[in-house]
C-alpha positions as CSV (number, residue, x, y, z in Angstrom):
1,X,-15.5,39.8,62.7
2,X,-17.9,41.2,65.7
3,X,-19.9,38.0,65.8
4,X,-17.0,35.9,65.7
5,X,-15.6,38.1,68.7
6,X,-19.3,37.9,70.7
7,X,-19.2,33.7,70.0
8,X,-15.6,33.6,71.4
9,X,-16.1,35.4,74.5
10,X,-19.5,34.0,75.2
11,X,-17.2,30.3,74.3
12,X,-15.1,30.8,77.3
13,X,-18.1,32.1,79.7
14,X,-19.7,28.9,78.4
15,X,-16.9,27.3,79.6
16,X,-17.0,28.5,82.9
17,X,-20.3,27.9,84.2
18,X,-21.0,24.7,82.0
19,X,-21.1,22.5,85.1
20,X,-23.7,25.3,87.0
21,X,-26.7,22.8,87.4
22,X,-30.2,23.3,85.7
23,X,-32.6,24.4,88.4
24,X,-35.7,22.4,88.1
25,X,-38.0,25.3,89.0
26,X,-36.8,28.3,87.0
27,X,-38.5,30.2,84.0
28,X,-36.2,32.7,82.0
29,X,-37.9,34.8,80.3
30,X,-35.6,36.6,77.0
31,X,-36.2,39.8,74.9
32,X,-34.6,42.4,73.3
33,X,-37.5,44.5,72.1
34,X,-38.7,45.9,75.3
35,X,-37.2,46.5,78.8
36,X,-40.1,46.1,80.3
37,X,-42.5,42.8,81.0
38,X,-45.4,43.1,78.1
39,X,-47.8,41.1,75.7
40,X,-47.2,37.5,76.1
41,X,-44.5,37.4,78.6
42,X,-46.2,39.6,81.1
43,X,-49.5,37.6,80.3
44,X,-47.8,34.1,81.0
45,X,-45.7,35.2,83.9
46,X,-49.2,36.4,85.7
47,X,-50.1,32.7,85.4
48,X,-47.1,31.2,86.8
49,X,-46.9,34.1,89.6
50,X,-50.5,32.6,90.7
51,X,-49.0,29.2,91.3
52,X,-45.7,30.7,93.5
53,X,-43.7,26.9,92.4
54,X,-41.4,28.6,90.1
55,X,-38.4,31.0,90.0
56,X,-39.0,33.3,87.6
57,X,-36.1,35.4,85.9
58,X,-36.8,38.2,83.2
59,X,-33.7,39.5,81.0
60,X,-35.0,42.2,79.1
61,X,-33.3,44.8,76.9
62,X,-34.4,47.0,74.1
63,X,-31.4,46.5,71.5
64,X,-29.7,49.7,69.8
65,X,-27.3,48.9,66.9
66,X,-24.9,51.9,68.1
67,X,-21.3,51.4,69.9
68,X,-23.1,51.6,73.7
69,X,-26.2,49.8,72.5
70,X,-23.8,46.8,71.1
71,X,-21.5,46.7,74.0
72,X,-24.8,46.5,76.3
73,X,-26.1,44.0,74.1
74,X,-22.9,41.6,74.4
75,X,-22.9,42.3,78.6
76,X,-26.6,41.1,78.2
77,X,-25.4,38.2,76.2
78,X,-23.2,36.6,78.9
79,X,-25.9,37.1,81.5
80,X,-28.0,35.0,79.0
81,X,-25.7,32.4,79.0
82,X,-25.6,31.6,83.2
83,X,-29.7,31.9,82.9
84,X,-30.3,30.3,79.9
85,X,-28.0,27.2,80.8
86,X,-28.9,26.7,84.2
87,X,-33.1,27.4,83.8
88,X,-35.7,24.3,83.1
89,X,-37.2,26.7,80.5
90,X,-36.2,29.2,78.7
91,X,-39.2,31.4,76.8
92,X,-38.4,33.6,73.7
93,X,-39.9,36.4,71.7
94,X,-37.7,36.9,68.9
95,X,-34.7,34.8,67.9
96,X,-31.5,33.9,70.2
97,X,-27.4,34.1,69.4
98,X,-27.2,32.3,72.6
99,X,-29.3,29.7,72.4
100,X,-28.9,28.6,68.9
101,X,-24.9,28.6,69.9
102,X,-24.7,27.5,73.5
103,X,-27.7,26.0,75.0
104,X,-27.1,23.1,77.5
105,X,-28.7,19.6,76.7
106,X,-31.6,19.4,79.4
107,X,-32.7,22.6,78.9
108,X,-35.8,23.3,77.4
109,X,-36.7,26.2,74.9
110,X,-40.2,27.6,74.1
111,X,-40.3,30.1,71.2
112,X,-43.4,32.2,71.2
113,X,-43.2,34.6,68.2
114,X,-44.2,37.8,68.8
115,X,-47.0,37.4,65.8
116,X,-49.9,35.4,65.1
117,X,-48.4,34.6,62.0
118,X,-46.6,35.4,59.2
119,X,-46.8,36.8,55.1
120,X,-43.2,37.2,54.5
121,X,-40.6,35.1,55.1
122,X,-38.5,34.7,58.3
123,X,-36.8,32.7,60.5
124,X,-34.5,30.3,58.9
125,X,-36.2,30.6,55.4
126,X,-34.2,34.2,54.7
127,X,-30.6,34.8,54.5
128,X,-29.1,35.3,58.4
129,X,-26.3,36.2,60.4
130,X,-26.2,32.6,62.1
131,X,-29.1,29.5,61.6
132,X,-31.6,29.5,64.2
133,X,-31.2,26.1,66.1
134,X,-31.9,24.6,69.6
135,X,-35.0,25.3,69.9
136,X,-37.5,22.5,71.6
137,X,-41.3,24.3,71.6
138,X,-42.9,26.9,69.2
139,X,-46.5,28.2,69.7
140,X,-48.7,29.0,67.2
141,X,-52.1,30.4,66.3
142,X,-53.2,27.0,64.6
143,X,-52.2,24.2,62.6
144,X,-51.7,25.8,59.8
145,X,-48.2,27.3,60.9
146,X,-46.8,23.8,61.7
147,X,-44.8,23.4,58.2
148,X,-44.2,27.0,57.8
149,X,-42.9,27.5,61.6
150,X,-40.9,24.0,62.1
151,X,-38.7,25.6,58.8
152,X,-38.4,29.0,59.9
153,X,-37.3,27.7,63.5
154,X,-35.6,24.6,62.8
155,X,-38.2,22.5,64.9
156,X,-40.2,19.0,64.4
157,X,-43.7,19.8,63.3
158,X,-44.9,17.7,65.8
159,X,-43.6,20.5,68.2
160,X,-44.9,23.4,67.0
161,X,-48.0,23.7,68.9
162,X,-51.3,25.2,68.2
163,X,-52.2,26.4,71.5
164,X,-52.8,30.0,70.6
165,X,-51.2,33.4,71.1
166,X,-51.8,34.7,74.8
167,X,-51.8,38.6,74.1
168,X,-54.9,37.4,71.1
169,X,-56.7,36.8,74.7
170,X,-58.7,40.0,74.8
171,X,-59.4,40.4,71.3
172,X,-61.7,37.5,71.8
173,X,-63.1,39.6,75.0
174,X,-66.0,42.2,75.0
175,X,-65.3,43.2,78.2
176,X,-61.5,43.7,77.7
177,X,-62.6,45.9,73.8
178,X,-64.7,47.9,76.0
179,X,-62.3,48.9,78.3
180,X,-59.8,49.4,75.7
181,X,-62.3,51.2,73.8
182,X,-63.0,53.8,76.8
183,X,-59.5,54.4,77.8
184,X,-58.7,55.1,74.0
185,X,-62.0,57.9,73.8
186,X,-60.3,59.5,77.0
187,X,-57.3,59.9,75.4
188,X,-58.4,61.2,72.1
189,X,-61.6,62.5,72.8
190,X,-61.9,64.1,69.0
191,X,-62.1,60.9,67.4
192,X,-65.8,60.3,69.0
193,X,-68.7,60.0,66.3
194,X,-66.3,59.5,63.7
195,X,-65.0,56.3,61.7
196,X,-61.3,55.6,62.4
197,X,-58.6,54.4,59.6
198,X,-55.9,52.9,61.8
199,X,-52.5,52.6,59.4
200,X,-50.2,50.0,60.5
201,X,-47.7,48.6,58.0
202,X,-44.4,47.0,58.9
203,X,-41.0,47.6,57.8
204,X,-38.6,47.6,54.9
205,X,-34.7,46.7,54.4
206,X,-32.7,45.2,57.6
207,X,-33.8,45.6,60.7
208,X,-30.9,46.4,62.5
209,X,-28.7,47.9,59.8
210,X,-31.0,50.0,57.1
211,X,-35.0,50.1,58.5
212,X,-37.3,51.7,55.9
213,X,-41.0,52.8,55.4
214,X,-43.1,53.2,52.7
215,X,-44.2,56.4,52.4
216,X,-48.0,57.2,52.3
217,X,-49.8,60.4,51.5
218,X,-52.0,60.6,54.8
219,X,-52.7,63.9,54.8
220,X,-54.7,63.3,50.6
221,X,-56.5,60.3,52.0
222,X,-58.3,62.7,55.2
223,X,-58.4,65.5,53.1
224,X,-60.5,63.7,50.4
225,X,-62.6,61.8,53.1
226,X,-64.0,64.6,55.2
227,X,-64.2,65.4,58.8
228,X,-66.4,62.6,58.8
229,X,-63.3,60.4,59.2
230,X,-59.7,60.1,61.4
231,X,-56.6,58.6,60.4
232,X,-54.1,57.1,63.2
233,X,-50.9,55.4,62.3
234,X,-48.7,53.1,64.3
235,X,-45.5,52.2,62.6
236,X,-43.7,49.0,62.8
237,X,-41.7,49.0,66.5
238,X,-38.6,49.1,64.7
239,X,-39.9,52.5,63.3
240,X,-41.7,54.0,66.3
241,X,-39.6,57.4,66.8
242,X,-40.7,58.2,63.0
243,X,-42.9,61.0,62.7
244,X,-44.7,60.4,58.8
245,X,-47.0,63.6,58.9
246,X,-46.7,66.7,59.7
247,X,-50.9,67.4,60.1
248,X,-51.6,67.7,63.3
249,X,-55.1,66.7,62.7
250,X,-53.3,62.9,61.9
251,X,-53.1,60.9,65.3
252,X,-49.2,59.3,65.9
253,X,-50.0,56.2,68.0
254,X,-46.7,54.8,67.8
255,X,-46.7,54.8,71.7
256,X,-50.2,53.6,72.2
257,X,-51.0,49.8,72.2
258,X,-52.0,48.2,69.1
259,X,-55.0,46.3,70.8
260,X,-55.7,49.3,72.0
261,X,-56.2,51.2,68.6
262,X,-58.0,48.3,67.2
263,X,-60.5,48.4,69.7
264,X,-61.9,51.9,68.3
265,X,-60.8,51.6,64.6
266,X,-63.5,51.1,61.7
267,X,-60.8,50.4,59.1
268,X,-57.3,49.4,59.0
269,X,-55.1,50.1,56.5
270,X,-52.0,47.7,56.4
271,X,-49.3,45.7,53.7
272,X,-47.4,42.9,54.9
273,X,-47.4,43.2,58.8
274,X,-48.3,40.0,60.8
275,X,-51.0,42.6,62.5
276,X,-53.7,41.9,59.9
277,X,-53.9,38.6,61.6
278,X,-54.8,40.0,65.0
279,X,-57.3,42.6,63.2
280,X,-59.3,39.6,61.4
281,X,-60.3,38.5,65.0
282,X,-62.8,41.4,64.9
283,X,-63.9,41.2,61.5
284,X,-63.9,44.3,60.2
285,X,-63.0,45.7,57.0
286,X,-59.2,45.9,55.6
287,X,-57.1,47.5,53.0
288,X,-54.0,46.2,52.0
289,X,-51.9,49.3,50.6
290,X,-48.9,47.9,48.8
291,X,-47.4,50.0,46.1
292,X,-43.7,48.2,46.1
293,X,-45.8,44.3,45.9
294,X,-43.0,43.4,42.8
295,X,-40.5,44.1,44.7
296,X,-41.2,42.8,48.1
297,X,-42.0,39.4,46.7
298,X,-38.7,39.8,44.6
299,X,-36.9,40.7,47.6
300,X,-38.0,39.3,50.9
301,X,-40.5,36.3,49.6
302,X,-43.9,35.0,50.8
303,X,-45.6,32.0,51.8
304,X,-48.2,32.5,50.0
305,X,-49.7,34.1,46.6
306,X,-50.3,37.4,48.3
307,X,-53.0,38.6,45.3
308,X,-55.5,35.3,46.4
309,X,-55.0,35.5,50.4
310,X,-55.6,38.9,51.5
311,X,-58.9,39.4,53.0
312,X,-59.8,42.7,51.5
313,X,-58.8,45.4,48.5
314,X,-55.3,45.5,47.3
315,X,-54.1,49.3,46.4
316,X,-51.2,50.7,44.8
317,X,-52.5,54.6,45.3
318,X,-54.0,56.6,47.6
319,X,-56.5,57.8,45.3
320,X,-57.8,53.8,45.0
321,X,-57.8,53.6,49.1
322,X,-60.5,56.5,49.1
323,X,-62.3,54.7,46.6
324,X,-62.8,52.0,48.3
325,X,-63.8,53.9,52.0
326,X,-66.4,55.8,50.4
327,X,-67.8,53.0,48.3
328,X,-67.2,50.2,51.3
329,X,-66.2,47.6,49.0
330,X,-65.0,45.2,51.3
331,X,-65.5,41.1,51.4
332,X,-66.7,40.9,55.5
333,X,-67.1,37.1,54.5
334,X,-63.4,36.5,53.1
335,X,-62.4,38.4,56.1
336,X,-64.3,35.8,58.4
337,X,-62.7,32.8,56.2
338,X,-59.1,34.5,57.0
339,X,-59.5,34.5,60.7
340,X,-60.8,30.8,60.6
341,X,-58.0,29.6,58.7
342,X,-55.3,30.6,61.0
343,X,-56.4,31.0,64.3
344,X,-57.6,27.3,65.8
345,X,-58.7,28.6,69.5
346,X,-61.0,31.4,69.3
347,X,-61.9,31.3,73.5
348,X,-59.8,34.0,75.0
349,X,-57.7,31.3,76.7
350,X,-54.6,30.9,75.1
351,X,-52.5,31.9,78.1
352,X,-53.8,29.5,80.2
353,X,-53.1,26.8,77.7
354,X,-49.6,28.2,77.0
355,X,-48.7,28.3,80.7
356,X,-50.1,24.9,81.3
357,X,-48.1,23.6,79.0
358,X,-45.0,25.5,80.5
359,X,-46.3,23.8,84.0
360,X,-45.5,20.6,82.4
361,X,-42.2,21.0,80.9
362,X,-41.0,21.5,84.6
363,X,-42.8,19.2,86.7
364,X,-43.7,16.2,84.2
365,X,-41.7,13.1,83.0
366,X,-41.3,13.4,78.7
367,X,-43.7,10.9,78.2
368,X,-46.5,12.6,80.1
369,X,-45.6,15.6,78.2
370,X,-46.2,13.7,75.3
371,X,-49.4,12.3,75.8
372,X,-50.1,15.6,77.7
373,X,-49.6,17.5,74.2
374,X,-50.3,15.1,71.7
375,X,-53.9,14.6,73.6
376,X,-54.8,18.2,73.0
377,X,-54.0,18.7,69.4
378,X,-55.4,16.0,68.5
379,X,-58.7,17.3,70.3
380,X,-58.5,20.6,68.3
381,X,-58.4,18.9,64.9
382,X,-60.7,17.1,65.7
């Protein structure tokens, strides 16, 4: 009944401003994760900034499901609508009531997912509220996505496009790990000289209605490895005001940046979150701690046998995750293979491709965009 009410009122807006014309120079940018310009949006904005050619319009929200949160949401919603329907391009980060119900022919959508990839289904491949539609672009990490991503978005595969993930940029950079890697030190200066488990799993249940963690004795795992080691966890966003430890000796980086954490961890420990993707970039060794595997399969579904893909040791204790730290059983090689498979582009210059791209949705005729496109995945697998 509360969707049908949203759809109706966002109808009539619709309505309204239906004969508004698309502005041939103006970029909306759409979340509602953060409130602020971050990760890929801030990184591809920066790009088109440098030009000054476009009009550039950021509606950005960080969604509660409580009675304020939900009437902010819908108020947000019709000021998607005017943007979305009078804009050249509009650039997602998660998926869109608005555009899969109202989006204007002419207007062109780029979906850039705010992972590098995915383990458990999403998208249009789960049971949802409303069928993701309307969508023109999505960016991937690599080819390999195309048939999994054109599903999950409701795109041709020839238009999911293998340009790479902008905010992957500076885990292909030394310089940019350095500097992460100081700043991090300064922060938690007790964590120098030592080897750093980072945890980082991702949610359970429904996001927006019942979002669950699996629990995890931190406090046995440092005990049993020594001073020799710190743990850090960073929870899943939708989980980032959970405290799962009450040691004060165990780091809560649920505010730091997850690039940021990789750039001084040894060893992360992780389950079904799109972040082991990111991690494999810098080939080091991984854990994959997944106690409830049955029933996550059972429940949510994968893409792939998760038992043959994971680059690294597959617990269902604690006990077996010290086991394999203090014996450092891990397959670097398989880890290598992983990061190969998925990610096409391994240059640190994903952003510029991405924004390139962007350039030529506004400025070039279809067929140049095309050529434009077709040209340069052809070069990669090739």
């Amino acid at each position: 009944m509360r969707r049908r009410i949203v759809y109706l009122i966002l109808a009539f807006i619709n309505y309204i401003i239906y004969f508004c014309k698309i502005q041939n120079d103006k970029i909306t940018f759409i979340s509602y994760k953060s409130e602020k310009l971050e990760k890929d949006f801030k990184l591809i904005s920066k790009k088109l900034e440098n030009d000054n050619k476009y009009k550039l319009v950021y509606i950005l929200t960080k969604y509660q499901n409580t009675t304020i949160g939900n009437i902010k949401y819908l108020f947000n919603c019709i000021k998607q609508v005017y943007h979305i329907n009078t804009s050249k391009v509009v650039i997602l980060d998660y998926n869109n009531f608005v555009v899969s119900h109202f989006k204007k022919e002419g207007v062109k959508v780029l979906q850039i997912w705010h992972a590098s990839g995915a383990i458990k289904k999403f998208g249009n491949d789960i049971k949802r509220e409303y069928p993701i539609k309307n969508y023109d672009y999505v960016i991937s990490a690599g080819n390999h996505w195309r048939e999994i991503y054109s599903n999950a978005f409701n795109v041709s595969k020839d238009n999911v496009l293998p340009l790479g993930i902008p905010r992957t940029d500076s885990l292909f950079s030394t310089n940019k790990l350095d500097k992460y890697k100081k700043k991090t030190l300064e922060k938690y200066p007790e964590i120098k000289g030592k080897k750093v488990i980072l945890y980082a799993p991702t949610f359970r249940g429904d996001p927006i209605n019942d979002v669950k963690y699996q629990p995890i004795n931190l406090k046995y795992i440092k005990d049993r490895l020594g001073d020799g080691y710190v743990l850090i966890y960073k929870l899943h966003p939708w989980l980032n005001t959970v405290n799962i430890t009450d040691d004060e000796n165990i780091i809560n980086g649920n505010n730091d940046g997850i690039r940021k954490l990789f750039s001084v961890t040894n060893y992360l420990i992780c389950d079904y979150s799109a972040v082991i993707f990111d991690f494999s970039i810098l080939e080091k060794p991984m854990i994959f701690y997944t106690p409830d595997l049955d029933e996550y399969k059972k429940d949510r579904g994968m893409y792939e046998e998760y038992e043959e893909i994971m680059p690294g040791p597959i617990c269902k204790t604690e006990e077996e995750i010290v086991d394999i730290i203090k014996n450092n059983k891990f397959p670097i090689d398989k880890i290598k293979a992983f990061k190969d498979k998925h990610f096409d582009y391994k240059d640190g210059k994903s952003a510029q491709r991405v924004s390139e791209f962007i350039k030529n949705l506004i400025w070039e005729k279809e067929s140049v965009k095309l050529i434009w496109k077709n040209s340069l995945i052809f070069h990669r697998i090739a």
